[in-house]
Each structure stands twice: as structure tokens, then as C-alpha cells.
Amino acid sequence: MIPSRRLLLAGAASLGGIGLMASCGPKSQISAPPSDDDTAGSSDPRTIVRDAWIYAYPMIMNYATLAKQTLDPANPGYVGGFGKFRHYAQFFTPANRDIVTPNNDTPYSWAWLDLRAEPWVLTVPAAQAGRYYVHQWMDLFTQIFGYVGVRATGEGPGSYLIAGPKWNGPPPAGIAKVLKAESDIVVDLGRTSLLGPSDIAALKAFQAQYKLQPLSAFAKTAAPAAAPAITWPAWDEKKWLGPEFIGLLNFLLQFTQPPAASEAGLMARFAKVGIGPGKPFDLASLSEADRAAVIGGAQDGQAALKAKIAVTKSSIGLFGSREQLGDDYLKRAVAAAMGIYGNAAEEAVYVGADQDSTGQPLDGASRYEIRLAKDQLPPAKYFWSATLYELPSRLLSENSINRYSLGDRSPGLKFGDDGSLTIYVQHNPPGADNQGNWLPSPKSGPFNVIFRLYGPSQPAQTGGWPPPSVRKVT
């Protein structure tokens, strides 16, 4: 799932033409020249900026979503501010263009929390029979710091405390678990299964039982003093993905204090190019050499990310906690570019294809078949689906039967006598006998097919279930 934006380095193509815009506030400069005692990596300023751009990229794209959902009431994606849920209970169609790679399996419940003053509490109801749900909690780095849902915490009701990095108090009675984040600003992307158009009313009723409240309200104690107001930078995609990204990174780092112990050396290295929590940054005030290093480093970071994306074909290993991702910041950036807020593999796996079995790009002008033998069916505890997206937009493809995905819950899906399943991927109907297995493609142009496995088997979590090949018929 990716929030509203042009996928993959939006604005990067114009980086070289970005003007050196002056910003308000105190002047900034790259501090010390390279030194021989920098043991955390190369001390060349351009290289440090490259690494910092890669490090910052997920935070920047996370902020793009935060700005849209919490700061701009005129934006279609506005959720109402902090501390509020916005639930979706609808089937996406090609007319829905505010997100890319949308799914019709699990409508979303979005919420953002500011944890500076006190923790918050999420309360969930008992799961209904056949109703899958998950609340995926992520910090400003886009790391997953906790799950609440049928897989992670069971099907019973419960209340869960969401705390920031500086909170260390004991939880009150009635808290089933504490989920502690590395940042004071966090996001919850909830997903709740939709069983079909007739299920929308029941889905809405279930979502309405998700409850957020400050810890003081939950515990019925006096509320603490409010945290200071935040002056949020205006979202500017071209600016923040360009060499001025350091200004936004410095702003966001204020909400990640204290920093992770594992990043002490990294932050010391970044400080050499003017990076630090709350530190002002003014690109125009730098010397010509320093300015060139920042501009070149940002370009190098973009190039490194683009190259890595080109060879990444699966979500496996891309999403997860700090423990799961380690210090692989390029991997974290790839995840943010290709599918920000994707689930960790233990919750869901996303694998797909944009080429046929001969290595040629999938194109709506051709007909294809995806055949899964009985023992090749997606191994998912909860359910699976296959969704088609036009490229490069990654939006759903308009078709005559308004069908955008197929899965094990699709009515009319027909299996062979041997238990196999064949999916017909083509623009025109494949015939009455195969209508239930038809995944319509565009009349022409590139597309891909993404399989989603919810509750994947252990082998599938580590790549043991590769996506089936797509065979070109004509």
C-alpha cells in the first residue's frame, strides 16, 4: 500500500535543475572536513550525504503521508488530525486515484498519534468469525514496532498501550501489551477483511469498535500538560527529495530522541554534513564545494535507490522491525519506494510478476495464463488474492465486469479435476466456462499481477513460494 504520490523517486528526474533556494533562519554549514578517524564509513562529504539521503528517504515519504492525512483538511486523504481513526469501507475502482497498488481485500483504518505528552491506548473488539484484522504500528522511520490483530494478539478483545521512546512508566490495569516506538510520532495502518459488497455494513460496524484514547482517559487519571505546538514544514515533494532533504530530516529527528544506541556512530558521521535533531539547514549559505557535495550526494542516493529497486521483485524481507531490518537502510528505502507501509512477512507476503515466462513485459495486447497446480496454490492461513495493476501508474485497470482481483474467496472460481487453478489474464472474456477465472487486463500497455498472502506459511515467509509463471498464450 502506498499513499498518494508518484511512485519511485517522484521529482528525482529534475534534481539536477533544482535551484539553490535560500531558507529562513540561521545559516548552516558543513562542519569539519574529512578526517582519518571516521570509523563509521567514508568521511567524504558527498558519500555521507548519499548515505543520509538513503537513510532519510523513508522518513520523508512517511512525512508526505502525515502531511496529507493530518495537516491538510482539503486533502481527500485527510483523516481528521492526530488521535482519530478514519475508516474506509469500500471497493476500490480505477476511479480511486489517491493511492497506488490499492487492494480490495482489507479496507484501511488510518490513525496518527502524537506521543510526546503521554502514551495512547488502542482498544479492539473480539474478532468475528471469518473476519481478519490487523493494526500495524510504525514509527517515523517506517519500522514496524508492533502488531495488534488476529495473528499477533489473538481473536479476543483487548487494550494495548502505544508509547514513545521516553516513556518508561508501568502500564495500568487492563493493558494487554505495551508497544513501544522509537519516535514520538507514529502511524497505525489498520486492515480489516471485506467479504464482499454485501459485507460493507457489517465491516463498518466492526471498524467502529476500534477505539483510541490517551492513557489518562483510559486510566481515568489527570491529563498531563499538553506538548508544545509543532510548526510543521509544508510538504514540497521536489524540495524534500532534493538536496534540501537535510532540513526536513533534521526536523524529523527531533521526534526520535533518544536515538537508537546502534546509530550513535552513524549520527556522528551525519553531523559532519550538518545533520542533527532540530539543527537549521540552509543550502544557499554553503560554500560552492559544500553545496556541490550535498547536491551530488542527493543525486547519488537517488541513483542507488533506483538501481536497487530495479532488481527487487518481492516484498520478502523488505518490511519489519528494527531487529528484522538491522542497519540495511537501503532496504528500508526500497520498501518505502515500492510499497511503503507493507506488512512484515509473518503477517503478509506480496509477490508478483511484470514479465511473462520468457522474460518479456506483460502487455494488455496479449493473452496470458497463470496455472497453479494443487500443491502450488498460495499457502495462506487466512486468504490470498491476485490483483492486476496498470503500469507505470500502479492503479487498477478498468474493465467490463468491474473485476480487479481474484482469490480464494472469489465467487465462481473454478478448479480443475486435479485441484489445479488456471487464471486467464486478458482483455477480452475467455469464454463462459472460464468467466469465473478471468482477471481482466487493459486493452494494451504494460501491467503487473501481485499475489497477496495473508497469514503466509513459514516457507512462504522466506521465499519458499515463488510467484507462478505467467505464460503468454497469444
Tab-separated table of C-alpha atoms in Angstrom:
chain	number	residue	atom	x	y	z
A	1	MET	CA	0.000	0.000	0.000
A	2	ILE	CA	1.453	3.348	-0.985
A	3	PRO	CA	-0.028	6.739	-0.151
A	4	SER	CA	-0.815	9.306	-2.766
A	5	ARG	CA	2.317	10.160	-4.729
A	6	ARG	CA	4.076	9.302	-7.951
A	7	LEU	CA	5.760	6.019	-7.252
A	8	LEU	CA	9.504	5.676	-7.278
A	9	LEU	CA	11.596	8.743	-6.742
A	10	ALA	CA	8.978	11.303	-7.604
A	11	GLY	CA	10.677	14.504	-8.583
A	12	ALA	CA	14.086	12.849	-8.821
A	13	ALA	CA	14.440	13.363	-12.544
A	14	SER	CA	14.551	17.113	-12.079
A	15	LEU	CA	17.035	17.100	-9.216
A	16	GLY	CA	19.873	18.477	-11.277
A	17	GLY	CA	17.809	21.553	-12.116
A	18	ILE	CA	16.762	22.403	-8.577
A	19	GLY	CA	17.668	25.986	-7.736
A	20	LEU	CA	19.655	26.845	-4.648
A	21	MET	CA	16.774	28.311	-2.678
A	22	ALA	CA	17.527	30.238	0.492
A	23	SER	CA	15.554	29.372	3.614
A	24	CYS	CA	14.695	31.482	6.603
A	25	GLY	CA	16.535	31.192	9.882
A	26	PRO	CA	20.148	30.904	10.967
A	27	LYS	CA	22.794	29.925	8.464
A	28	SER	CA	24.137	26.387	8.322
A	29	GLN	CA	27.285	24.825	7.016
A	30	ILE	CA	29.012	21.521	6.625
A	31	SER	CA	31.247	21.379	9.648
A	32	ALA	CA	34.569	19.604	9.631
A	33	PRO	CA	36.428	18.407	6.541
A	34	PRO	CA	37.014	14.662	6.164
A	35	SER	CA	39.105	13.155	8.949
A	36	ASP	CA	41.045	9.917	9.139
A	37	ASP	CA	39.428	8.859	12.428
A	38	ASP	CA	35.950	8.374	10.941
A	39	THR	CA	35.491	4.667	11.504
A	40	ALA	CA	31.763	4.510	10.758
A	41	GLY	CA	32.227	4.732	6.985
A	42	SER	CA	33.603	7.005	4.299
A	43	SER	CA	34.193	10.549	5.515
A	44	ASP	CA	33.863	12.088	2.065
A	45	PRO	CA	31.033	14.672	2.393
A	46	ARG	CA	29.311	13.621	-0.841
A	47	THR	CA	29.314	9.987	0.271
A	48	ILE	CA	27.950	10.913	3.691
A	49	VAL	CA	25.141	12.902	2.056
A	50	ARG	CA	24.356	9.969	-0.213
A	51	ASP	CA	24.041	7.653	2.777
A	52	ALA	CA	21.991	10.249	4.653
A	53	TRP	CA	19.597	10.651	1.713
A	54	ILE	CA	19.019	6.892	1.666
A	55	TYR	CA	18.554	6.922	5.442
A	56	ALA	CA	16.105	9.829	5.233
A	57	TYR	CA	14.049	8.660	2.260
A	58	PRO	CA	11.536	6.512	4.201
A	59	MET	CA	11.095	9.276	6.779
A	60	ILE	CA	10.492	11.825	4.043
A	61	MET	CA	7.880	9.727	2.271
A	62	ASN	CA	6.289	8.925	5.615
A	63	TYR	CA	6.057	12.671	6.209
A	64	ALA	CA	4.341	13.072	2.834
A	65	THR	CA	1.553	10.850	4.137
A	66	LEU	CA	1.485	12.571	7.530
A	67	ALA	CA	1.093	15.977	5.864
A	68	LYS	CA	-1.734	14.786	3.671
A	69	GLN	CA	-3.583	12.908	6.383
A	70	THR	CA	-3.173	15.189	9.402
A	71	LEU	CA	-2.296	18.720	8.253
A	72	ASP	CA	-4.416	19.419	5.167
A	73	PRO	CA	-8.206	19.280	5.694
A	74	ALA	CA	-8.718	19.948	1.988
A	75	ASN	CA	-6.830	16.792	1.003
A	76	PRO	CA	-9.042	13.789	0.101
A	77	GLY	CA	-6.862	11.620	2.339
A	78	TYR	CA	-7.294	13.791	5.446
A	79	VAL	CA	-8.058	11.636	8.499
A	80	GLY	CA	-9.094	14.455	10.839
A	81	GLY	CA	-5.810	15.186	12.583
A	82	PHE	CA	-3.974	13.259	15.288
A	83	GLY	CA	-5.644	10.775	17.619
A	84	LYS	CA	-8.533	9.941	15.283
A	85	PHE	CA	-9.402	6.989	13.104
A	86	ARG	CA	-10.524	7.328	9.529
A	87	HIS	CA	-12.033	4.091	8.306
A	88	TYR	CA	-12.544	3.046	4.718
A	89	ALA	CA	-15.232	0.531	3.821
A	90	GLN	CA	-15.408	0.350	0.057
A	91	PHE	CA	-14.204	-1.461	-3.017
A	92	PHE	CA	-11.532	0.431	-4.893
A	93	THR	CA	-12.000	1.024	-8.611
A	94	PRO	CA	-9.854	2.704	-11.286
A	95	ALA	CA	-11.599	5.960	-10.322
A	96	ASN	CA	-9.815	5.857	-6.933
A	97	ARG	CA	-6.510	7.553	-7.644
A	98	ASP	CA	-5.425	8.809	-4.217
A	99	ILE	CA	-3.379	5.676	-3.508
A	100	VAL	CA	-1.444	3.297	-5.730
A	101	THR	CA	-1.402	-0.501	-5.545
A	102	PRO	CA	-4.718	-0.463	-3.606
A	103	ASN	CA	-6.239	-3.757	-2.520
A	104	ASN	CA	-9.856	-4.814	-2.143
A	105	ASP	CA	-9.071	-7.460	0.452
A	106	THR	CA	-8.688	-5.336	3.572
A	107	PRO	CA	-10.050	-1.763	3.677
A	108	TYR	CA	-7.899	0.549	5.711
A	109	SER	CA	-8.210	2.257	9.086
A	110	TRP	CA	-5.692	5.089	9.412
A	111	ALA	CA	-4.624	6.917	12.579
A	112	TRP	CA	-1.683	9.065	13.656
A	113	LEU	CA	-0.637	9.633	17.268
A	114	ASP	CA	1.499	12.270	18.961
A	115	LEU	CA	3.013	10.507	21.975
A	116	ARG	CA	5.030	13.399	23.402
A	117	ALA	CA	2.670	14.213	26.278
A	118	GLU	CA	1.603	10.676	27.123
A	119	PRO	CA	1.017	7.237	25.603
A	120	TRP	CA	-2.227	6.304	23.910
A	121	VAL	CA	-4.354	3.168	24.116
A	122	LEU	CA	-5.877	1.147	21.279
A	123	THR	CA	-8.873	-0.987	22.234
A	124	VAL	CA	-10.139	-3.669	19.836
A	125	PRO	CA	-13.213	-5.912	19.924
A	126	ALA	CA	-13.369	-9.671	19.730
A	127	ALA	CA	-12.898	-10.840	16.158
A	128	GLN	CA	-15.944	-12.040	14.292
A	129	ALA	CA	-15.947	-15.494	12.742
A	130	GLY	CA	-14.078	-15.285	9.446
A	131	ARG	CA	-13.114	-11.648	9.990
A	132	TYR	CA	-9.379	-10.997	9.673
A	133	TYR	CA	-7.966	-7.741	11.008
A	134	VAL	CA	-4.596	-6.282	11.870
A	135	HIS	CA	-3.316	-2.964	13.235
A	136	GLN	CA	0.224	-2.345	12.040
A	137	TRP	CA	2.055	0.285	14.080
A	138	MET	CA	5.013	2.127	12.525
A	139	ASP	CA	7.404	4.821	13.693
A	140	LEU	CA	8.788	7.788	11.758
A	141	PHE	CA	11.462	5.539	10.255
A	142	THR	CA	8.615	3.309	8.873
A	143	GLN	CA	9.849	0.460	11.072
A	144	ILE	CA	7.079	-1.775	12.410
A	145	PHE	CA	7.219	-1.657	16.199
A	146	GLY	CA	4.142	-3.724	16.945
A	147	TYR	CA	1.090	-5.575	15.712
A	148	VAL	CA	-2.389	-5.963	17.161
A	149	GLY	CA	-4.610	-8.423	15.331
A	150	VAL	CA	-5.876	-11.960	14.974
A	151	ARG	CA	-2.430	-13.348	14.143
A	152	ALA	CA	-0.314	-11.362	16.588
A	153	THR	CA	-2.572	-10.961	19.633
A	154	GLY	CA	-5.423	-13.396	19.067
A	155	GLU	CA	-9.130	-13.112	18.396
A	156	GLY	CA	-10.232	-11.829	21.792
A	157	PRO	CA	-10.857	-8.205	22.789
A	158	GLY	CA	-8.108	-6.188	24.398
A	159	SER	CA	-6.453	-2.839	25.072
A	160	TYR	CA	-2.886	-2.076	24.006
A	161	LEU	CA	-0.670	0.798	25.134
A	162	ILE	CA	1.267	2.702	22.459
A	163	ALA	CA	4.268	4.531	23.970
A	164	GLY	CA	7.029	6.780	22.698
A	165	PRO	CA	10.783	6.393	23.296
A	166	LYS	CA	10.905	8.458	26.506
A	167	TRP	CA	8.050	6.731	28.352
A	168	ASN	CA	9.045	4.105	30.923
A	169	GLY	CA	6.113	4.047	33.352
A	170	PRO	CA	4.248	0.906	34.406
A	171	PRO	CA	1.074	0.217	32.385
A	172	PRO	CA	-2.220	0.418	34.274
A	173	ALA	CA	-4.531	-2.491	34.850
A	174	GLY	CA	-6.367	-3.614	31.768
A	175	ILE	CA	-3.466	-3.245	29.321
A	176	ALA	CA	-2.743	-6.481	27.495
A	177	LYS	CA	0.581	-5.378	25.992
A	178	VAL	CA	2.837	-2.331	25.592
A	179	LEU	CA	4.034	-1.443	22.095
A	180	LYS	CA	6.981	0.955	22.363
A	181	ALA	CA	8.078	3.089	19.421
A	182	GLU	CA	11.390	4.762	18.596
A	183	SER	CA	9.623	8.029	17.748
A	184	ASP	CA	7.057	10.306	19.343
A	185	ILE	CA	5.010	10.431	16.133
A	186	VAL	CA	3.584	7.107	14.968
A	187	VAL	CA	1.052	5.797	12.486
A	188	ASP	CA	-1.391	2.902	12.620
A	189	LEU	CA	-2.420	1.284	9.355
A	190	GLY	CA	-5.313	-0.994	10.238
A	191	ARG	CA	-6.669	-3.530	7.786
A	192	THR	CA	-9.969	-5.377	8.148
A	193	SER	CA	-11.179	-8.011	5.711
A	194	LEU	CA	-14.127	-7.209	3.462
A	195	LEU	CA	-16.026	-10.311	2.453
A	196	GLY	CA	-17.924	-8.800	-0.480
A	197	PRO	CA	-20.235	-5.892	-1.343
A	198	SER	CA	-22.956	-7.245	0.949
A	199	ASP	CA	-20.490	-7.159	3.867
A	200	ILE	CA	-19.864	-3.389	3.847
A	201	ALA	CA	-22.418	-2.566	6.570
A	202	ALA	CA	-21.041	-5.279	8.873
A	203	LEU	CA	-17.496	-4.130	8.174
A	204	LYS	CA	-18.368	-0.554	9.148
A	205	ALA	CA	-19.946	-1.756	12.382
A	206	PHE	CA	-16.824	-3.740	13.242
A	207	GLN	CA	-14.432	-0.890	12.423
A	208	ALA	CA	-16.476	1.452	14.626
A	209	GLN	CA	-15.421	-0.656	17.625
A	210	TYR	CA	-11.742	0.268	17.227
A	211	LYS	CA	-11.087	2.898	19.897
A	212	LEU	CA	-8.189	5.283	20.537
A	213	GLN	CA	-7.786	7.329	23.725
A	214	PRO	CA	-4.978	8.963	25.716
A	215	LEU	CA	-3.617	6.877	28.581
A	216	SER	CA	-5.018	9.347	31.132
A	217	ALA	CA	-8.514	8.933	29.713
A	218	PHE	CA	-8.187	5.133	29.729
A	219	ALA	CA	-6.846	5.071	33.297
A	220	LYS	CA	-9.195	7.870	34.460
A	221	THR	CA	-6.348	9.994	35.790
A	222	ALA	CA	-5.491	13.663	35.375
A	223	ALA	CA	-4.238	14.538	31.927
A	224	PRO	CA	-0.638	15.788	31.716
A	225	ALA	CA	0.254	19.186	30.295
A	226	ALA	CA	-0.092	19.359	26.555
A	227	ALA	CA	3.065	19.059	24.483
A	228	PRO	CA	4.297	22.220	22.747
A	229	ALA	CA	2.682	23.028	19.408
A	230	ILE	CA	4.609	21.905	16.353
A	231	THR	CA	5.306	24.127	13.361
A	232	TRP	CA	5.095	21.576	10.581
A	233	PRO	CA	7.040	22.229	7.372
A	234	ALA	CA	4.866	22.492	4.274
A	235	TRP	CA	5.103	19.395	2.101
A	236	ASP	CA	7.106	20.107	-1.054
A	237	GLU	CA	7.990	16.934	-2.921
A	238	LYS	CA	10.614	18.450	-5.194
A	239	LYS	CA	12.302	20.283	-2.348
A	240	TRP	CA	12.349	17.484	0.218
A	241	LEU	CA	13.512	14.807	-2.211
A	242	GLY	CA	16.253	17.091	-3.459
A	243	PRO	CA	19.392	18.393	-1.727
A	244	GLU	CA	17.350	20.312	0.841
A	245	PHE	CA	16.197	16.993	2.323
A	246	ILE	CA	18.597	17.639	5.211
A	247	GLY	CA	16.292	20.381	6.511
A	248	LEU	CA	13.338	18.001	6.768
A	249	LEU	CA	15.478	15.192	8.159
A	250	ASN	CA	16.730	17.486	10.931
A	251	PHE	CA	13.164	18.465	11.761
A	252	LEU	CA	12.024	14.837	11.976
A	253	LEU	CA	14.993	13.708	14.047
A	254	GLN	CA	13.668	15.867	16.898
A	255	PHE	CA	10.932	13.272	17.410
A	256	THR	CA	13.314	10.306	17.571
A	257	GLN	CA	15.157	11.206	20.771
A	258	PRO	CA	16.893	9.466	22.402
A	259	PRO	CA	18.364	7.891	19.263
A	260	ALA	CA	18.898	4.176	18.935
A	261	ALA	CA	22.179	3.109	20.506
A	262	SER	CA	23.135	1.295	17.312
A	263	GLU	CA	23.078	4.586	15.398
A	264	ALA	CA	25.419	6.653	17.578
A	265	GLY	CA	28.289	6.309	15.116
A	266	LEU	CA	26.029	6.964	12.156
A	267	MET	CA	24.678	10.172	13.670
A	268	ALA	CA	28.217	11.349	14.440
A	269	ARG	CA	29.104	10.766	10.818
A	270	PHE	CA	25.980	12.557	9.573
A	271	ALA	CA	26.795	15.515	11.826
A	272	LYS	CA	29.789	16.221	9.585
A	273	VAL	CA	27.371	17.416	6.865
A	274	GLY	CA	25.066	19.461	9.086
A	275	ILE	CA	22.636	16.763	10.172
A	276	GLY	CA	21.305	16.811	13.721
A	277	PRO	CA	17.957	16.965	15.584
A	278	GLY	CA	16.399	20.403	15.108
A	279	LYS	CA	19.517	21.839	13.510
A	280	PRO	CA	18.859	24.578	10.906
A	281	PHE	CA	19.962	23.908	7.355
A	282	ASP	CA	20.387	26.460	4.579
A	283	LEU	CA	21.676	25.078	1.305
A	284	ALA	CA	22.258	28.510	-0.204
A	285	SER	CA	24.593	29.545	2.607
A	286	LEU	CA	27.049	26.735	1.969
A	287	SER	CA	30.301	27.176	0.138
A	288	GLU	CA	30.339	26.195	-3.518
A	289	ALA	CA	32.212	22.973	-2.734
A	290	ASP	CA	29.889	22.008	0.113
A	291	ARG	CA	26.816	22.809	-1.951
A	292	ALA	CA	28.118	20.614	-4.753
A	293	ALA	CA	28.718	17.793	-2.276
A	294	VAL	CA	25.148	17.995	-0.975
A	295	ILE	CA	23.584	18.167	-4.448
A	296	GLY	CA	25.786	15.358	-5.744
A	297	GLY	CA	25.215	13.208	-2.681
A	298	ALA	CA	21.435	13.510	-3.023
A	299	GLN	CA	21.718	12.528	-6.688
A	300	ASP	CA	23.900	9.558	-5.773
A	301	GLY	CA	21.372	8.437	-3.167
A	302	GLN	CA	18.570	8.554	-5.701
A	303	ALA	CA	20.628	6.599	-8.219
A	304	ALA	CA	21.492	3.920	-5.648
A	305	LEU	CA	17.848	3.548	-4.681
A	306	LYS	CA	16.672	3.352	-8.270
A	307	ALA	CA	19.263	0.676	-9.082
A	308	LYS	CA	18.257	-1.429	-6.087
A	309	ILE	CA	14.565	-1.152	-6.916
A	310	ALA	CA	15.247	-2.430	-10.434
A	311	VAL	CA	16.410	-5.790	-9.058
A	312	THR	CA	13.866	-6.148	-6.235
A	313	LYS	CA	10.999	-8.489	-7.137
A	314	SER	CA	9.466	-9.483	-3.791
A	315	SER	CA	8.397	-7.919	-0.526
A	316	ILE	CA	10.023	-10.695	1.483
A	317	GLY	CA	12.484	-9.196	3.913
A	318	LEU	CA	11.682	-5.586	2.983
A	319	PHE	CA	9.342	-4.725	5.847
A	320	GLY	CA	9.656	-5.290	9.553
A	321	SER	CA	11.018	-4.101	12.874
A	322	ARG	CA	14.455	-2.631	13.551
A	323	GLU	CA	15.538	-6.087	14.687
A	324	GLN	CA	14.396	-7.588	11.392
A	325	LEU	CA	15.832	-4.878	9.139
A	326	GLY	CA	19.033	-4.235	11.058
A	327	ASP	CA	21.139	-1.425	9.638
A	328	ASP	CA	20.221	-2.059	5.999
A	329	TYR	CA	18.965	1.444	5.280
A	330	LEU	CA	18.891	0.876	1.526
A	331	LYS	CA	16.451	-1.979	2.066
A	332	ARG	CA	14.293	0.281	4.214
A	333	ALA	CA	14.328	2.894	1.431
A	334	VAL	CA	13.417	0.335	-1.225
A	335	ALA	CA	10.456	-0.730	0.884
A	336	ALA	CA	9.272	2.871	1.192
A	337	ALA	CA	9.612	3.431	-2.552
A	338	MET	CA	7.969	0.221	-3.732
A	339	GLY	CA	5.266	-0.266	-1.117
A	340	ILE	CA	5.504	1.973	1.906
A	341	TYR	CA	3.719	0.533	4.963
A	342	GLY	CA	3.911	-3.015	3.668
A	343	ASN	CA	3.497	-5.801	6.202
A	344	ALA	CA	6.278	-7.897	7.642
A	345	ALA	CA	6.447	-11.362	6.104
A	346	GLU	CA	4.928	-13.092	9.133
A	347	GLU	CA	1.736	-11.077	8.583
A	348	ALA	CA	1.524	-10.962	4.799
A	349	VAL	CA	3.651	-11.604	1.743
A	350	TYR	CA	3.380	-9.774	-1.567
A	351	VAL	CA	4.934	-11.319	-4.663
A	352	GLY	CA	4.221	-10.648	-8.287
A	353	ALA	CA	5.296	-10.529	-11.889
A	354	ASP	CA	5.589	-7.896	-14.580
A	355	GLN	CA	7.118	-10.283	-17.127
A	356	ASP	CA	5.973	-13.471	-18.781
A	357	SER	CA	7.782	-16.802	-18.577
A	358	THR	CA	10.118	-15.770	-21.409
A	359	GLY	CA	11.142	-12.526	-19.721
A	360	GLN	CA	9.013	-10.218	-21.865
A	361	PRO	CA	6.998	-7.406	-20.203
A	362	LEU	CA	3.319	-8.190	-19.661
A	363	ASP	CA	1.169	-6.230	-22.115
A	364	GLY	CA	-2.579	-5.914	-22.436
A	365	ALA	CA	-2.378	-6.601	-26.172
A	366	SER	CA	-1.520	-10.251	-25.372
A	367	ARG	CA	-3.334	-13.097	-23.618
A	368	TYR	CA	-1.811	-14.957	-20.665
A	369	GLU	CA	-2.492	-17.866	-18.343
A	370	ILE	CA	-1.338	-18.384	-14.770
A	371	ARG	CA	-1.608	-22.044	-13.840
A	372	LEU	CA	-1.198	-23.242	-10.273
A	373	ALA	CA	-1.023	-26.946	-9.568
A	374	LYS	CA	-2.862	-28.111	-6.465
A	375	ASP	CA	0.356	-28.108	-4.460
A	376	GLN	CA	1.267	-24.641	-5.796
A	377	LEU	CA	-1.809	-22.807	-4.525
A	378	PRO	CA	-0.856	-19.845	-2.331
A	379	PRO	CA	-0.191	-21.187	1.208
A	380	ALA	CA	-2.118	-18.667	3.295
A	381	LYS	CA	-3.790	-19.289	6.655
A	382	TYR	CA	-6.358	-16.541	6.211
A	383	PHE	CA	-6.790	-15.875	2.475
A	384	TRP	CA	-4.986	-14.895	-0.730
A	385	SER	CA	-5.651	-12.739	-3.778
A	386	ALA	CA	-4.149	-11.780	-7.140
A	387	THR	CA	-4.618	-8.155	-8.264
A	388	LEU	CA	-3.786	-6.577	-11.627
A	389	TYR	CA	-2.349	-3.054	-11.885
A	390	GLU	CA	-1.584	-0.952	-14.909
A	391	LEU	CA	1.970	0.339	-15.175
A	392	PRO	CA	3.541	2.745	-14.517
A	393	SER	CA	0.535	4.183	-12.642
A	394	ARG	CA	0.089	1.077	-10.437
A	395	LEU	CA	-3.640	1.745	-10.466
A	396	LEU	CA	-6.473	-0.717	-11.047
A	397	SER	CA	-7.414	-1.444	-14.643
A	398	GLU	CA	-10.866	-0.508	-15.905
A	399	ASN	CA	-12.771	-3.449	-17.409
A	400	SER	CA	-16.236	-4.507	-18.496
A	401	ILE	CA	-17.053	-6.640	-15.432
A	402	ASN	CA	-15.511	-4.375	-12.749
A	403	ARG	CA	-13.248	-7.166	-11.570
A	404	TYR	CA	-9.844	-6.136	-10.306
A	405	SER	CA	-8.648	-9.188	-8.420
A	406	LEU	CA	-9.232	-12.891	-7.927
A	407	GLY	CA	-8.672	-15.007	-4.835
A	408	ASP	CA	-9.772	-17.958	-2.803
A	409	ARG	CA	-12.886	-16.029	-1.694
A	410	SER	CA	-13.970	-15.058	-5.230
A	411	PRO	CA	-17.389	-16.420	-6.186
A	412	GLY	CA	-17.398	-18.602	-9.280
A	413	LEU	CA	-13.714	-19.553	-9.126
A	414	LYS	CA	-13.351	-22.960	-10.830
A	415	PHE	CA	-10.678	-25.533	-10.103
A	416	GLY	CA	-9.625	-28.379	-12.368
A	417	ASP	CA	-10.400	-32.002	-11.625
A	418	ASP	CA	-6.846	-32.369	-10.360
A	419	GLY	CA	-7.260	-29.446	-7.952
A	420	SER	CA	-5.276	-27.022	-10.105
A	421	LEU	CA	-6.298	-23.453	-10.801
A	422	THR	CA	-5.872	-21.525	-14.051
A	423	ILE	CA	-6.265	-17.743	-14.101
A	424	TYR	CA	-6.926	-16.182	-17.500
A	425	VAL	CA	-5.280	-12.779	-17.804
A	426	GLN	CA	-6.524	-10.992	-20.911
A	427	HIS	CA	-8.597	-8.036	-22.063
A	428	ASN	CA	-11.473	-9.897	-23.722
A	429	PRO	CA	-13.607	-12.545	-21.984
A	430	PRO	CA	-12.104	-16.058	-22.100
A	431	GLY	CA	-15.475	-17.733	-22.705
A	432	ALA	CA	-18.419	-18.574	-20.489
A	433	ASP	CA	-16.762	-21.671	-18.983
A	434	ASN	CA	-13.784	-19.669	-17.798
A	435	GLN	CA	-15.527	-16.427	-16.832
A	436	GLY	CA	-15.072	-17.021	-13.105
A	437	ASN	CA	-11.305	-17.349	-13.543
A	438	TRP	CA	-10.887	-14.225	-15.680
A	439	LEU	CA	-8.623	-11.445	-14.437
A	440	PRO	CA	-9.187	-8.642	-16.975
A	441	SER	CA	-6.169	-6.773	-18.313
A	442	PRO	CA	-6.029	-3.415	-20.142
A	443	LYS	CA	-6.593	-3.330	-23.889
A	444	SER	CA	-2.925	-2.522	-24.348
A	445	GLY	CA	0.054	-1.352	-22.341
A	446	PRO	CA	2.159	-2.758	-19.503
A	447	PHE	CA	0.769	-4.203	-16.276
A	448	ASN	CA	1.719	-6.462	-13.409
A	449	VAL	CA	-0.038	-9.030	-11.227
A	450	ILE	CA	0.521	-9.033	-7.467
A	451	PHE	CA	-0.297	-12.015	-5.241
A	452	ARG	CA	-1.044	-11.229	-1.596
A	453	LEU	CA	-0.874	-13.990	1.012
A	454	TYR	CA	-2.389	-13.186	4.418
A	455	GLY	CA	-1.012	-15.410	7.154
A	456	PRO	CA	1.583	-16.972	4.824
A	457	SER	CA	3.127	-20.320	5.639
A	458	GLN	CA	6.612	-20.388	7.125
A	459	PRO	CA	8.233	-21.391	3.803
A	460	ALA	CA	6.351	-18.605	2.009
A	461	GLN	CA	7.705	-16.071	4.505
A	462	THR	CA	11.247	-16.810	3.336
A	463	GLY	CA	10.629	-17.103	-0.400
A	464	GLY	CA	9.603	-20.751	-0.468
A	465	TRP	CA	6.519	-19.911	-2.504
A	466	PRO	CA	7.690	-18.137	-5.655
A	467	PRO	CA	5.001	-16.484	-7.747
A	468	PRO	CA	3.759	-18.765	-10.527
A	469	SER	CA	4.976	-18.076	-14.034
A	470	VAL	CA	2.777	-16.133	-16.422
A	471	ARG	CA	2.564	-17.946	-19.756
A	472	LYS	CA	1.834	-15.988	-22.910
A	473	VAL	CA	-0.884	-17.674	-24.997
A	474	THR	CA	-1.133	-15.284	-27.971
